[in-house]
CSV table of C-alpha atoms in Angstrom, one decimal:
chain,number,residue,atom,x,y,z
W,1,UNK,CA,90.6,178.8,9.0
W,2,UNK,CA,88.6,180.1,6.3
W,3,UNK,CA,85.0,180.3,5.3
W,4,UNK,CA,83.9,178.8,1.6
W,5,UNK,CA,80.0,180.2,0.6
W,6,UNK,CA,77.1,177.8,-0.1
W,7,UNK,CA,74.7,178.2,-2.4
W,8,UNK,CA,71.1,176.7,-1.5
W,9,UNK,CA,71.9,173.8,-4.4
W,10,UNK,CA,75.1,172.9,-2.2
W,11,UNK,CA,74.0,173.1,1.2
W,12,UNK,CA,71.2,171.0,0.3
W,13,UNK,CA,72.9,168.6,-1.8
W,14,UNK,CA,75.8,167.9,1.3
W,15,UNK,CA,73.3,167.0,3.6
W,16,UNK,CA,71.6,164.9,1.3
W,17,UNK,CA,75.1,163.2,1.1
W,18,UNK,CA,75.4,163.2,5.0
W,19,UNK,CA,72.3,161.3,5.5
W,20,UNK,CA,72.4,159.1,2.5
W,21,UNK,CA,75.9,157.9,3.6
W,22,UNK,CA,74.9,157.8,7.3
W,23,UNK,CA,71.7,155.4,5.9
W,24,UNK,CA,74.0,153.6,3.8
W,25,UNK,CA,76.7,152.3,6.5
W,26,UNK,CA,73.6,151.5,9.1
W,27,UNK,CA,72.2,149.1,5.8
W,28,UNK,CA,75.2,148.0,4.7
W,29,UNK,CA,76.3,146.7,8.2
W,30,UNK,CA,72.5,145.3,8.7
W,31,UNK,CA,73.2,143.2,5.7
W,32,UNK,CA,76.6,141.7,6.7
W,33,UNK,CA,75.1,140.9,10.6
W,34,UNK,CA,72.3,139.0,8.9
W,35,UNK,CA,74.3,137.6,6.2
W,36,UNK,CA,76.9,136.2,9.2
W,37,UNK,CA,74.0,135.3,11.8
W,38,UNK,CA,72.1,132.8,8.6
W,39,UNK,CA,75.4,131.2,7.7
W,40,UNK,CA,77.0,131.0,11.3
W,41,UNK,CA,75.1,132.6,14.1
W,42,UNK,CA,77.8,133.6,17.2
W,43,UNK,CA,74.7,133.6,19.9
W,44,UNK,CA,75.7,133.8,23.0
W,45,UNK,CA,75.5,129.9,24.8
W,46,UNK,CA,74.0,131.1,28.0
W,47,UNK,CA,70.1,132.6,28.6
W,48,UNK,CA,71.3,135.7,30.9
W,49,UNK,CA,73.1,137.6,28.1
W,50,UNK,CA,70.1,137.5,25.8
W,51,UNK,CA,67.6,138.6,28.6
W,52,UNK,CA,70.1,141.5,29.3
W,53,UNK,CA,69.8,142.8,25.6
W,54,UNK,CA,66.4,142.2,25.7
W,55,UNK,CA,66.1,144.6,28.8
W,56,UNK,CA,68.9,147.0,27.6
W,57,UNK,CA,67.2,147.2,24.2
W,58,UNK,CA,63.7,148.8,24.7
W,59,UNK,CA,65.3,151.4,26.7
W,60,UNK,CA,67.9,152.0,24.6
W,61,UNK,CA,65.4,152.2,21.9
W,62,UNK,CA,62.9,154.7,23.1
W,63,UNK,CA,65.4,156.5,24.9
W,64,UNK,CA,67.3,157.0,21.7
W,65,UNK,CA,64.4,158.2,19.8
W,66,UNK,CA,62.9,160.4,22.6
W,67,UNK,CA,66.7,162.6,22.8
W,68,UNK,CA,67.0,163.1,19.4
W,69,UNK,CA,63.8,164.1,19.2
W,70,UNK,CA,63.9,166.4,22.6
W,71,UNK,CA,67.2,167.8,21.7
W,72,UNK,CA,66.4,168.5,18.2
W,73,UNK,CA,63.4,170.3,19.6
W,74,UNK,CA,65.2,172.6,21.9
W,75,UNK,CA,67.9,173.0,19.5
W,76,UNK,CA,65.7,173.9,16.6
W,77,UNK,CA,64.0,176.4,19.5
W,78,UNK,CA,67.5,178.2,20.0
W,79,UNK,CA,67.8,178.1,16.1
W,80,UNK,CA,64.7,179.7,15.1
W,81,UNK,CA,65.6,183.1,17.7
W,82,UNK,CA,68.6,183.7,15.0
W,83,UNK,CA,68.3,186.6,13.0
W,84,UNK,CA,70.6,185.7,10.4
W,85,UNK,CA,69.8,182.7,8.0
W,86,UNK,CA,73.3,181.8,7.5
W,87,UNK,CA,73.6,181.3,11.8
W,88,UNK,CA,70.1,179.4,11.4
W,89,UNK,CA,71.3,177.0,8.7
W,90,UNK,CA,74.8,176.5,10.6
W,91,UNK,CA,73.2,175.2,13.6
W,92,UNK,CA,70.2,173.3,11.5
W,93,UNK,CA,72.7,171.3,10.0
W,94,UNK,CA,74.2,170.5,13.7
W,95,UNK,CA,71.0,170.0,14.5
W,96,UNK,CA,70.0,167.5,11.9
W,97,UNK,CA,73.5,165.7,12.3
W,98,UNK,CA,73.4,165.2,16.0
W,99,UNK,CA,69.8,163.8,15.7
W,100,UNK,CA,71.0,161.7,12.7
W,101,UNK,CA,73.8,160.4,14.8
W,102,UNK,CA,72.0,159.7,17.9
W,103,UNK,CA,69.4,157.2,15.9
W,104,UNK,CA,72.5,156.0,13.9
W,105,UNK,CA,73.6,154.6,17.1
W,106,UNK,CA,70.5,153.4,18.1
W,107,UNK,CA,70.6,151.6,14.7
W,108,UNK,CA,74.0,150.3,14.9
W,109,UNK,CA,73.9,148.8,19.0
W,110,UNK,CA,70.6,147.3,17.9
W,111,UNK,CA,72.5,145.2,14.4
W,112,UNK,CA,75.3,144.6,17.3
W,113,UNK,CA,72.9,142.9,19.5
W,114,UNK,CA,71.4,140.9,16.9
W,115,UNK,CA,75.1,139.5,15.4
W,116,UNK,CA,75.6,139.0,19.4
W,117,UNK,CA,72.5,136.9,20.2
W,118,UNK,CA,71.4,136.2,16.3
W,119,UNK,CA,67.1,137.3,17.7
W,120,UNK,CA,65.2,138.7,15.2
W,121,UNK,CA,63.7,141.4,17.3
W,122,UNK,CA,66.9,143.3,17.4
W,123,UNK,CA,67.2,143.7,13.6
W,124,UNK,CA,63.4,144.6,13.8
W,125,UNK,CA,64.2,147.4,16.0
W,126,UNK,CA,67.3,148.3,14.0
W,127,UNK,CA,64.8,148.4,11.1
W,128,UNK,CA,62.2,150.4,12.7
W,129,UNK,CA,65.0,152.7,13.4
W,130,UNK,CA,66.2,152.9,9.7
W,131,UNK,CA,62.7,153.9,9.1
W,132,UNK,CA,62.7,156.8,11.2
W,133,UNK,CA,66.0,157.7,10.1
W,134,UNK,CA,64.8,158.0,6.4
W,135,UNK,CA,61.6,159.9,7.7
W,136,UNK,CA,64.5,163.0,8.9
W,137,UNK,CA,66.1,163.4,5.6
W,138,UNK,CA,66.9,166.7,4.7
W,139,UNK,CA,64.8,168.8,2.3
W,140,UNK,CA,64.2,172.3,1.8
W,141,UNK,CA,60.5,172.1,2.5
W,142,UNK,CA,61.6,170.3,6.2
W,143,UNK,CA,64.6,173.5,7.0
W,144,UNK,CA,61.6,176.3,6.0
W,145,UNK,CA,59.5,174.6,8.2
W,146,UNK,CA,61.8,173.5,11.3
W,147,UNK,CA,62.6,177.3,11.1
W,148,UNK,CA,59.8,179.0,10.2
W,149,UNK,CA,61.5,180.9,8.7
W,150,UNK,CA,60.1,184.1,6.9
W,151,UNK,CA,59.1,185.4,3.3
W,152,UNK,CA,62.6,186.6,2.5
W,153,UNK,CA,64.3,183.7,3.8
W,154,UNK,CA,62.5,181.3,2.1
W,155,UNK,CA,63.1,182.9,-1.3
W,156,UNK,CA,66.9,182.6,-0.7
W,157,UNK,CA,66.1,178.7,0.2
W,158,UNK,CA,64.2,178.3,-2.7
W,159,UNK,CA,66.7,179.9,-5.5
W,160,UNK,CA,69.3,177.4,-5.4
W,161,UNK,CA,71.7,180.1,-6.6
W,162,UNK,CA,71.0,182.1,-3.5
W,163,UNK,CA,74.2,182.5,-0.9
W,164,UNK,CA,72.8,180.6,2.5
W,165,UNK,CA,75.1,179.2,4.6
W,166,UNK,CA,79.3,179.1,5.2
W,167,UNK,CA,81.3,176.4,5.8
W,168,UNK,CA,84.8,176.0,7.1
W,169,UNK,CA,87.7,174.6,5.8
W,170,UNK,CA,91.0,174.2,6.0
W,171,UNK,CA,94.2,174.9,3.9
């Protein structure tokens, strides 16, 4: 396997793409769960299996937002001890993806609930989550200061000519 160089410009731009397409498939499926539940809602016939997303929802919600958040935290924390800014912007982006995928999820089971039982607080939550998920796009200013990163690092991040990261691909 070899490694292909990024420049600032394109390690920026792919995880703009990342999130943008992760934010675009969470919408996208929104749209079609509330375009299905207004012009024939499945809901479920019986009480129970509403109540049970209603208790499985706030938990999964919170809980959700509280991991990404945690582990982002402690991976940032094993990111910042790096002392090379290529190894700190390999495992930002892991970072940023796992947290991105973890509130994805949250996203998606919360649209799944509200095609499932057709209530409106589902795709509320599911929005709230979008929301949050928008507030973690990438940007440079976010990776300086999630890394703290120092004087001569954030030169390279700032000349988007500037060597920073490696990726891995395959012939």
């Amino acid at each position: 396997m070899q490694t292909k160089a990024q420049t600032s410009k394109e390690y920026f731009k792919s995880l703009t793409i990342l999130h943008f397409a992760l934010l675009i498939g969470q919408v996208l499926f929104g749209i079609v769960t509330f375009y299905i539940n207004s012009t024939n809602p499945v809901g479920f016939d019986y009480v129970i299996q509403n109540d049970i997303f209603l208790l499985v929802a706030p938990v999964l919600f919170i809980g959700g937002i509280l991991s990404s958040t945690l582990i982002a935290k402690h991976q940032l924390k094993m990111n910042k001890a790096k002392t090379i800014l290529k190894a700190k912007l390999g495992g930002y982006m892991s970072t940023l993806i796992i947290k991105l995928a973890i509130l994805e999820g949250v996203s998606l089971c919360m649209l799944v609930f509200y095609y499932m039982t057709a209530n409106l607080l589902f795709l509320l939550l599911s929005g709230l989550t979008i929301v949050l998920f928008i507030m973690n796009r990438p940007t440079k200013e976010k990776a300086i200061n999630d890394l703290e990163l120092n004087q001569k690092e954030r030169a390279l991040i700032e000349d988007p000519e500037a060597i920073v990261a490696e990726i891995k691909i395959n012939n």
